[in-house]
């Protein structure tokens, strides 16, 4: 199959070689063959003619028409068997089209990937006369496909074999796919989980733990969130996990999947719980001493008052003494009851649920709650909100208790006609709460014991000495600090500083786990 | 009988204490703080002071005892407290003529402690 076309790059010459004269149509065809980026070839087997356009020469890297034998010899060895088989099959079908994608060697030894679309002319099935076709260089596209395939493979491997539990979840909350680690963590076989709703594997008490965050994420208000919650293993055992959820959206912003990443934190939770228990035991020792003191005082009063009453029984006309003693006994017994109530509240040690709230709202509510004692004491409580308050991750009930405790203490220390100031400020990454009074103040010795359980400066009026201990605990639980400054006769200032959690400002909420009480 | 000064800031405790001791025939005066107690000593010249270990204005009753003793050499003491006694005992060993009475106590126990305190040798100045 030798070429007889001397100058294959001269389309005009070649195209018109076997014919006399040129027509408008031939001109157009010639220009088109020159213009196309496709490598066009024409192999005439009967006449042993080969013709190629300029793009063909550029594609394979050598001038001159490439014969059929070149094509057969330049197929990539790995692709050759399949290409030859499919070509032979096409020939057997007789005249008609044939398409194949394969790698072919250029003269410099490198390979190109081409999409070859040909038309075969046959005398009879298996008897080709002519093959005309065009090869398109698809190397770039093939490269991208390979890269995509490799990337998908990497993702698949990461997904399937990663050390974290991963799952693709439908926007309705059904598991579509879960990896090995995810299934392992929950004790299911991989084929068991698809179709299961998240509600079926979550601990019933934690079902609502992230409902709001999930809703916000689906609505596009949050890019994702992280929450610690409990799940149930297949056998019913509880697994603590840190769930990080995020969404995969299409170019129109519609959610395709929710991606859930699950990290088993059961062991960490157990260690934390054990540590808490140890600390609690240590605290119980201190607390027991305080409690003994606090209870023994009214008990002593009861015993002595009973003694007084009994002595008075022996004397005539001692009704008043007896009555005063009984009254004293009753007051002391009621005080014991209040101590027991406070100690129960103090001993409560659950980790409370926290979410972003408006501190200003909480402060307003706390002021409203202290209106009655303020009114009775003739003290005005002024709330001053200096800056726009960023949302603060908190338990609003506990935060309100903190403010009520501080305001109530300030009111107690103030004289009628004076003022208690509650000021909220925000600066940099912190929020500051200041509760200030201009009342009787405290000595340095009193200030140093202010957060001790059962310490009180309000013996006569029912102060239990636990309010500030509880306040201190709540502030610590919220990652904040509290400081009290005071001088006798100069009033007191309680200052609380909370760092603004990174979570909500960056769109990722951190949730506690225990249900609301 | 004896002149007894009571220093306790709990009125629910201080008042019945005064009543029973007065009924027993003692000359009793009561102070609601350590400052008030110190102010009364010079004028009253008590034989015995019954002091609560933890007062609002003074958290260490031993310090109150030492202050009062420096003012009146012959004064004897009963420290009373609702706190467990263990930590207090060791410190009281170095304070002569000082009894300790744990709350709650009965009139009988109080009477016995008063007698023991008054009978004891007066402390050396």
JSON list of C-alpha atoms in Angstrom, two decimals, chain A residues 275-428:
[
{"chain": "A", "resi": 275, "resn": "UNK", "atom": "CA", "xyz": [-12.42, 12.27, 86.42]},
{"chain": "A", "resi": 276, "resn": "UNK", "atom": "CA", "xyz": [-15.58, 14.12, 87.29]},
{"chain": "A", "resi": 277, "resn": "UNK", "atom": "CA", "xyz": [-16.47, 11.42, 89.78]},
{"chain": "A", "resi": 278, "resn": "UNK", "atom": "CA", "xyz": [-13.04, 11.71, 91.46]},
{"chain": "A", "resi": 279, "resn": "UNK", "atom": "CA", "xyz": [-13.29, 15.47, 91.64]},
{"chain": "A", "resi": 280, "resn": "UNK", "atom": "CA", "xyz": [-16.78, 15.13, 92.99]},
{"chain": "A", "resi": 281, "resn": "UNK", "atom": "CA", "xyz": [-15.58, 12.81, 95.75]},
{"chain": "A", "resi": 282, "resn": "UNK", "atom": "CA", "xyz": [-12.86, 15.29, 96.71]},
{"chain": "A", "resi": 283, "resn": "UNK", "atom": "CA", "xyz": [-15.39, 18.10, 96.68]},
{"chain": "A", "resi": 284, "resn": "UNK", "atom": "CA", "xyz": [-17.76, 16.06, 98.83]},
{"chain": "A", "resi": 285, "resn": "UNK", "atom": "CA", "xyz": [-15.18, 16.11, 101.65]},
{"chain": "A", "resi": 286, "resn": "UNK", "atom": "CA", "xyz": [-15.02, 19.90, 101.65]},
{"chain": "A", "resi": 287, "resn": "UNK", "atom": "CA", "xyz": [-18.72, 20.12, 101.20]},
{"chain": "A", "resi": 288, "resn": "UNK", "atom": "CA", "xyz": [-19.47, 17.72, 104.06]},
{"chain": "A", "resi": 289, "resn": "UNK", "atom": "CA", "xyz": [-17.52, 19.93, 106.48]},
{"chain": "A", "resi": 290, "resn": "UNK", "atom": "CA", "xyz": [-19.40, 23.00, 105.28]},
{"chain": "A", "resi": 291, "resn": "UNK", "atom": "CA", "xyz": [-22.70, 21.20, 105.42]},
{"chain": "A", "resi": 292, "resn": "UNK", "atom": "CA", "xyz": [-22.00, 19.91, 108.94]},
{"chain": "A", "resi": 293, "resn": "UNK", "atom": "CA", "xyz": [-21.26, 23.44, 110.09]},
{"chain": "A", "resi": 294, "resn": "UNK", "atom": "CA", "xyz": [-24.30, 24.84, 108.41]},
{"chain": "A", "resi": 295, "resn": "UNK", "atom": "CA", "xyz": [-26.67, 22.19, 109.77]},
{"chain": "A", "resi": 296, "resn": "UNK", "atom": "CA", "xyz": [-25.10, 22.01, 113.25]},
{"chain": "A", "resi": 297, "resn": "UNK", "atom": "CA", "xyz": [-25.76, 25.70, 113.89]},
{"chain": "A", "resi": 298, "resn": "UNK", "atom": "CA", "xyz": [-29.55, 25.52, 113.60]},
{"chain": "A", "resi": 299, "resn": "UNK", "atom": "CA", "xyz": [-29.51, 22.08, 115.26]},
{"chain": "A", "resi": 300, "resn": "UNK", "atom": "CA", "xyz": [-27.65, 23.63, 118.21]},
{"chain": "A", "resi": 301, "resn": "UNK", "atom": "CA", "xyz": [-30.18, 26.43, 118.31]},
{"chain": "A", "resi": 302, "resn": "UNK", "atom": "CA", "xyz": [-32.99, 23.86, 118.37]},
{"chain": "A", "resi": 303, "resn": "UNK", "atom": "CA", "xyz": [-31.38, 21.93, 121.26]},
{"chain": "A", "resi": 304, "resn": "UNK", "atom": "CA", "xyz": [-30.68, 25.07, 123.29]},
{"chain": "A", "resi": 305, "resn": "UNK", "atom": "CA", "xyz": [-34.10, 26.55, 122.64]},
{"chain": "A", "resi": 306, "resn": "UNK", "atom": "CA", "xyz": [-35.70, 23.27, 123.75]},
{"chain": "A", "resi": 307, "resn": "UNK", "atom": "CA", "xyz": [-33.60, 23.47, 126.93]},
{"chain": "A", "resi": 308, "resn": "UNK", "atom": "CA", "xyz": [-34.79, 27.03, 127.50]},
{"chain": "A", "resi": 309, "resn": "UNK", "atom": "CA", "xyz": [-38.42, 26.01, 126.95]},
{"chain": "A", "resi": 310, "resn": "UNK", "atom": "CA", "xyz": [-38.10, 23.10, 129.36]},
{"chain": "A", "resi": 311, "resn": "UNK", "atom": "CA", "xyz": [-36.56, 25.32, 132.02]},
{"chain": "A", "resi": 312, "resn": "UNK", "atom": "CA", "xyz": [-39.41, 27.77, 131.53]},
{"chain": "A", "resi": 313, "resn": "UNK", "atom": "CA", "xyz": [-41.99, 25.01, 132.01]},
{"chain": "A", "resi": 314, "resn": "UNK", "atom": "CA", "xyz": [-40.86, 24.75, 135.65]},
{"chain": "A", "resi": 315, "resn": "UNK", "atom": "CA", "xyz": [-41.57, 28.41, 136.32]},
{"chain": "A", "resi": 316, "resn": "UNK", "atom": "CA", "xyz": [-45.01, 29.94, 136.28]},
{"chain": "A", "resi": 317, "resn": "UNK", "atom": "CA", "xyz": [-45.74, 32.81, 133.92]},
{"chain": "A", "resi": 318, "resn": "UNK", "atom": "CA", "xyz": [-43.06, 31.94, 131.41]},
{"chain": "A", "resi": 319, "resn": "UNK", "atom": "CA", "xyz": [-45.43, 31.62, 128.43]},
{"chain": "A", "resi": 320, "resn": "UNK", "atom": "CA", "xyz": [-43.52, 34.25, 126.47]},
{"chain": "A", "resi": 321, "resn": "UNK", "atom": "CA", "xyz": [-40.20, 32.49, 126.90]},
{"chain": "A", "resi": 322, "resn": "UNK", "atom": "CA", "xyz": [-41.72, 29.17, 125.81]},
{"chain": "A", "resi": 323, "resn": "UNK", "atom": "CA", "xyz": [-43.37, 30.81, 122.82]},
{"chain": "A", "resi": 324, "resn": "UNK", "atom": "CA", "xyz": [-40.11, 32.53, 121.77]},
{"chain": "A", "resi": 325, "resn": "UNK", "atom": "CA", "xyz": [-38.22, 29.24, 122.13]},
{"chain": "A", "resi": 326, "resn": "UNK", "atom": "CA", "xyz": [-40.73, 27.33, 120.01]},
{"chain": "A", "resi": 327, "resn": "UNK", "atom": "CA", "xyz": [-40.56, 30.07, 117.44]},
{"chain": "A", "resi": 328, "resn": "UNK", "atom": "CA", "xyz": [-36.77, 29.81, 117.48]},
{"chain": "A", "resi": 329, "resn": "UNK", "atom": "CA", "xyz": [-36.98, 26.02, 117.04]},
{"chain": "A", "resi": 330, "resn": "UNK", "atom": "CA", "xyz": [-39.31, 26.39, 114.10]},
{"chain": "A", "resi": 331, "resn": "UNK", "atom": "CA", "xyz": [-37.08, 28.97, 112.39]},
{"chain": "A", "resi": 332, "resn": "UNK", "atom": "CA", "xyz": [-34.01, 26.79, 112.87]},
{"chain": "A", "resi": 333, "resn": "UNK", "atom": "CA", "xyz": [-35.76, 23.70, 111.53]},
{"chain": "A", "resi": 334, "resn": "UNK", "atom": "CA", "xyz": [-36.97, 25.61, 108.45]},
{"chain": "A", "resi": 335, "resn": "UNK", "atom": "CA", "xyz": [-33.44, 26.82, 107.92]},
{"chain": "A", "resi": 336, "resn": "UNK", "atom": "CA", "xyz": [-32.25, 23.20, 107.91]},
{"chain": "A", "resi": 337, "resn": "UNK", "atom": "CA", "xyz": [-34.84, 22.48, 105.23]},
{"chain": "A", "resi": 338, "resn": "UNK", "atom": "CA", "xyz": [-33.58, 25.37, 103.08]},
{"chain": "A", "resi": 339, "resn": "UNK", "atom": "CA", "xyz": [-30.00, 24.17, 103.48]},
{"chain": "A", "resi": 340, "resn": "UNK", "atom": "CA", "xyz": [-30.98, 20.71, 102.26]},
{"chain": "A", "resi": 341, "resn": "UNK", "atom": "CA", "xyz": [-32.75, 22.26, 99.27]},
{"chain": "A", "resi": 342, "resn": "UNK", "atom": "CA", "xyz": [-29.72, 24.37, 98.36]},
{"chain": "A", "resi": 343, "resn": "UNK", "atom": "CA", "xyz": [-27.30, 21.51, 98.76]},
{"chain": "A", "resi": 344, "resn": "UNK", "atom": "CA", "xyz": [-29.36, 19.47, 96.31]},
{"chain": "A", "resi": 345, "resn": "UNK", "atom": "CA", "xyz": [-29.18, 22.27, 93.79]},
{"chain": "A", "resi": 346, "resn": "UNK", "atom": "CA", "xyz": [-25.47, 22.73, 94.39]},
{"chain": "A", "resi": 347, "resn": "UNK", "atom": "CA", "xyz": [-24.77, 19.02, 94.02]},
{"chain": "A", "resi": 348, "resn": "UNK", "atom": "CA", "xyz": [-26.52, 18.82, 90.67]},
{"chain": "A", "resi": 349, "resn": "UNK", "atom": "CA", "xyz": [-23.68, 18.20, 88.29]},
{"chain": "A", "resi": 350, "resn": "UNK", "atom": "CA", "xyz": [-25.13, 17.48, 84.92]},
{"chain": "A", "resi": 351, "resn": "UNK", "atom": "CA", "xyz": [-23.55, 19.10, 81.92]},
{"chain": "A", "resi": 352, "resn": "UNK", "atom": "CA", "xyz": [-26.20, 21.47, 80.70]},
{"chain": "A", "resi": 353, "resn": "UNK", "atom": "CA", "xyz": [-27.31, 22.04, 77.15]},
{"chain": "A", "resi": 354, "resn": "UNK", "atom": "CA", "xyz": [-25.88, 25.21, 75.59]},
{"chain": "A", "resi": 355, "resn": "UNK", "atom": "CA", "xyz": [-26.71, 27.09, 72.44]},
{"chain": "A", "resi": 356, "resn": "UNK", "atom": "CA", "xyz": [-26.16, 30.62, 71.07]},
{"chain": "A", "resi": 357, "resn": "UNK", "atom": "CA", "xyz": [-28.37, 33.10, 72.92]},
{"chain": "A", "resi": 358, "resn": "UNK", "atom": "CA", "xyz": [-28.76, 36.84, 73.32]},
{"chain": "A", "resi": 359, "resn": "UNK", "atom": "CA", "xyz": [-27.14, 37.82, 76.63]},
{"chain": "A", "resi": 360, "resn": "UNK", "atom": "CA", "xyz": [-29.03, 41.12, 76.65]},
{"chain": "A", "resi": 361, "resn": "UNK", "atom": "CA", "xyz": [-32.36, 39.24, 76.71]},
{"chain": "A", "resi": 362, "resn": "UNK", "atom": "CA", "xyz": [-31.15, 37.05, 79.55]},
{"chain": "A", "resi": 363, "resn": "UNK", "atom": "CA", "xyz": [-30.00, 40.11, 81.51]},
{"chain": "A", "resi": 364, "resn": "UNK", "atom": "CA", "xyz": [-33.34, 41.87, 81.01]},
{"chain": "A", "resi": 365, "resn": "UNK", "atom": "CA", "xyz": [-35.16, 38.81, 82.28]},
{"chain": "A", "resi": 366, "resn": "UNK", "atom": "CA", "xyz": [-32.86, 38.54, 85.30]},
{"chain": "A", "resi": 367, "resn": "UNK", "atom": "CA", "xyz": [-33.55, 42.19, 86.11]},
{"chain": "A", "resi": 368, "resn": "UNK", "atom": "CA", "xyz": [-37.30, 41.53, 85.90]},
{"chain": "A", "resi": 369, "resn": "UNK", "atom": "CA", "xyz": [-36.94, 38.58, 88.27]},
{"chain": "A", "resi": 370, "resn": "UNK", "atom": "CA", "xyz": [-35.18, 40.75, 90.86]},
{"chain": "A", "resi": 371, "resn": "UNK", "atom": "CA", "xyz": [-37.73, 43.58, 90.66]},
{"chain": "A", "resi": 372, "resn": "UNK", "atom": "CA", "xyz": [-39.59, 42.41, 93.80]},
{"chain": "A", "resi": 373, "resn": "UNK", "atom": "CA", "xyz": [-36.60, 42.20, 96.19]},
{"chain": "A", "resi": 374, "resn": "UNK", "atom": "CA", "xyz": [-35.24, 45.41, 94.67]},
{"chain": "A", "resi": 375, "resn": "UNK", "atom": "CA", "xyz": [-38.56, 47.15, 95.30]},
{"chain": "A", "resi": 376, "resn": "UNK", "atom": "CA", "xyz": [-38.71, 45.89, 98.89]},
{"chain": "A", "resi": 377, "resn": "UNK", "atom": "CA", "xyz": [-35.16, 47.08, 99.54]},
{"chain": "A", "resi": 378, "resn": "UNK", "atom": "CA", "xyz": [-35.81, 50.41, 97.83]},
{"chain": "A", "resi": 379, "resn": "UNK", "atom": "CA", "xyz": [-32.92, 49.78, 95.42]},
{"chain": "A", "resi": 380, "resn": "UNK", "atom": "CA", "xyz": [-33.02, 50.59, 91.69]},
{"chain": "A", "resi": 381, "resn": "UNK", "atom": "CA", "xyz": [-31.49, 48.05, 89.30]},
{"chain": "A", "resi": 382, "resn": "UNK", "atom": "CA", "xyz": [-30.15, 49.75, 86.15]},
{"chain": "A", "resi": 383, "resn": "UNK", "atom": "CA", "xyz": [-29.27, 47.68, 83.10]},
{"chain": "A", "resi": 384, "resn": "UNK", "atom": "CA", "xyz": [-26.75, 49.24, 80.73]},
{"chain": "A", "resi": 385, "resn": "UNK", "atom": "CA", "xyz": [-26.01, 47.47, 77.44]},
{"chain": "A", "resi": 386, "resn": "UNK", "atom": "CA", "xyz": [-23.05, 49.25, 75.93]},
{"chain": "A", "resi": 387, "resn": "UNK", "atom": "CA", "xyz": [-22.48, 47.34, 72.69]},
{"chain": "A", "resi": 388, "resn": "UNK", "atom": "CA", "xyz": [-24.33, 45.12, 70.30]},
{"chain": "A", "resi": 389, "resn": "UNK", "atom": "CA", "xyz": [-24.00, 41.74, 71.97]},
{"chain": "A", "resi": 390, "resn": "UNK", "atom": "CA", "xyz": [-22.76, 38.90, 69.79]},
{"chain": "A", "resi": 391, "resn": "UNK", "atom": "CA", "xyz": [-24.59, 35.62, 70.37]},
{"chain": "A", "resi": 392, "resn": "UNK", "atom": "CA", "xyz": [-23.03, 33.76, 73.30]},
{"chain": "A", "resi": 393, "resn": "UNK", "atom": "CA", "xyz": [-23.15, 29.98, 73.58]},
{"chain": "A", "resi": 394, "resn": "UNK", "atom": "CA", "xyz": [-24.83, 29.36, 76.93]},
{"chain": "A", "resi": 395, "resn": "UNK", "atom": "CA", "xyz": [-27.58, 27.74, 78.87]},
{"chain": "A", "resi": 396, "resn": "UNK", "atom": "CA", "xyz": [-29.90, 30.74, 79.35]},
{"chain": "A", "resi": 397, "resn": "UNK", "atom": "CA", "xyz": [-31.53, 29.35, 82.51]},
{"chain": "A", "resi": 398, "resn": "UNK", "atom": "CA", "xyz": [-28.16, 28.96, 84.20]},
{"chain": "A", "resi": 399, "resn": "UNK", "atom": "CA", "xyz": [-26.90, 32.31, 82.95]},
{"chain": "A", "resi": 400, "resn": "UNK", "atom": "CA", "xyz": [-30.04, 33.92, 84.31]},
{"chain": "A", "resi": 401, "resn": "UNK", "atom": "CA", "xyz": [-29.36, 32.25, 87.67]},
{"chain": "A", "resi": 402, "resn": "UNK", "atom": "CA", "xyz": [-25.85, 33.76, 87.65]},
{"chain": "A", "resi": 403, "resn": "UNK", "atom": "CA", "xyz": [-27.22, 37.24, 87.04]},
{"chain": "A", "resi": 404, "resn": "UNK", "atom": "CA", "xyz": [-30.07, 36.86, 89.52]},
{"chain": "A", "resi": 405, "resn": "UNK", "atom": "CA", "xyz": [-27.62, 35.68, 92.21]},
{"chain": "A", "resi": 406, "resn": "UNK", "atom": "CA", "xyz": [-25.26, 38.59, 91.61]},
{"chain": "A", "resi": 407, "resn": "UNK", "atom": "CA", "xyz": [-28.06, 41.17, 91.42]},
{"chain": "A", "resi": 408, "resn": "UNK", "atom": "CA", "xyz": [-29.73, 39.77, 94.57]},
{"chain": "A", "resi": 409, "resn": "UNK", "atom": "CA", "xyz": [-26.43, 39.92, 96.47]},
{"chain": "A", "resi": 410, "resn": "UNK", "atom": "CA", "xyz": [-25.87, 43.49, 95.31]},
{"chain": "A", "resi": 411, "resn": "UNK", "atom": "CA", "xyz": [-29.40, 44.48, 96.37]},
{"chain": "A", "resi": 412, "resn": "UNK", "atom": "CA", "xyz": [-28.85, 42.89, 99.81]},
{"chain": "A", "resi": 413, "resn": "UNK", "atom": "CA", "xyz": [-25.65, 44.86, 100.29]},
{"chain": "A", "resi": 414, "resn": "UNK", "atom": "CA", "xyz": [-27.18, 48.18, 99.21]},
{"chain": "A", "resi": 415, "resn": "UNK", "atom": "CA", "xyz": [-28.90, 50.82, 101.27]},
{"chain": "A", "resi": 416, "resn": "UNK", "atom": "CA", "xyz": [-32.39, 52.07, 100.36]},
{"chain": "A", "resi": 417, "resn": "UNK", "atom": "CA", "xyz": [-32.31, 54.72, 97.65]},
{"chain": "A", "resi": 418, "resn": "UNK", "atom": "CA", "xyz": [-29.11, 53.47, 96.09]},
{"chain": "A", "resi": 419, "resn": "UNK", "atom": "CA", "xyz": [-28.55, 51.77, 92.77]},
{"chain": "A", "resi": 420, "resn": "UNK", "atom": "CA", "xyz": [-27.30, 48.44, 91.43]},
{"chain": "A", "resi": 421, "resn": "UNK", "atom": "CA", "xyz": [-25.73, 48.64, 87.99]},
{"chain": "A", "resi": 422, "resn": "UNK", "atom": "CA", "xyz": [-25.67, 45.72, 85.56]},
{"chain": "A", "resi": 423, "resn": "UNK", "atom": "CA", "xyz": [-23.45, 46.51, 82.56]},
{"chain": "A", "resi": 424, "resn": "UNK", "atom": "CA", "xyz": [-22.90, 44.36, 79.47]},
{"chain": "A", "resi": 425, "resn": "UNK", "atom": "CA", "xyz": [-19.94, 45.10, 77.23]},
{"chain": "A", "resi": 426, "resn": "UNK", "atom": "CA", "xyz": [-18.42, 43.40, 74.23]},
{"chain": "A", "resi": 427, "resn": "UNK", "atom": "CA", "xyz": [-14.87, 43.91, 73.12]},
{"chain": "A", "resi": 428, "resn": "UNK", "atom": "CA", "xyz": [-12.60, 41.91, 70.86]}
]
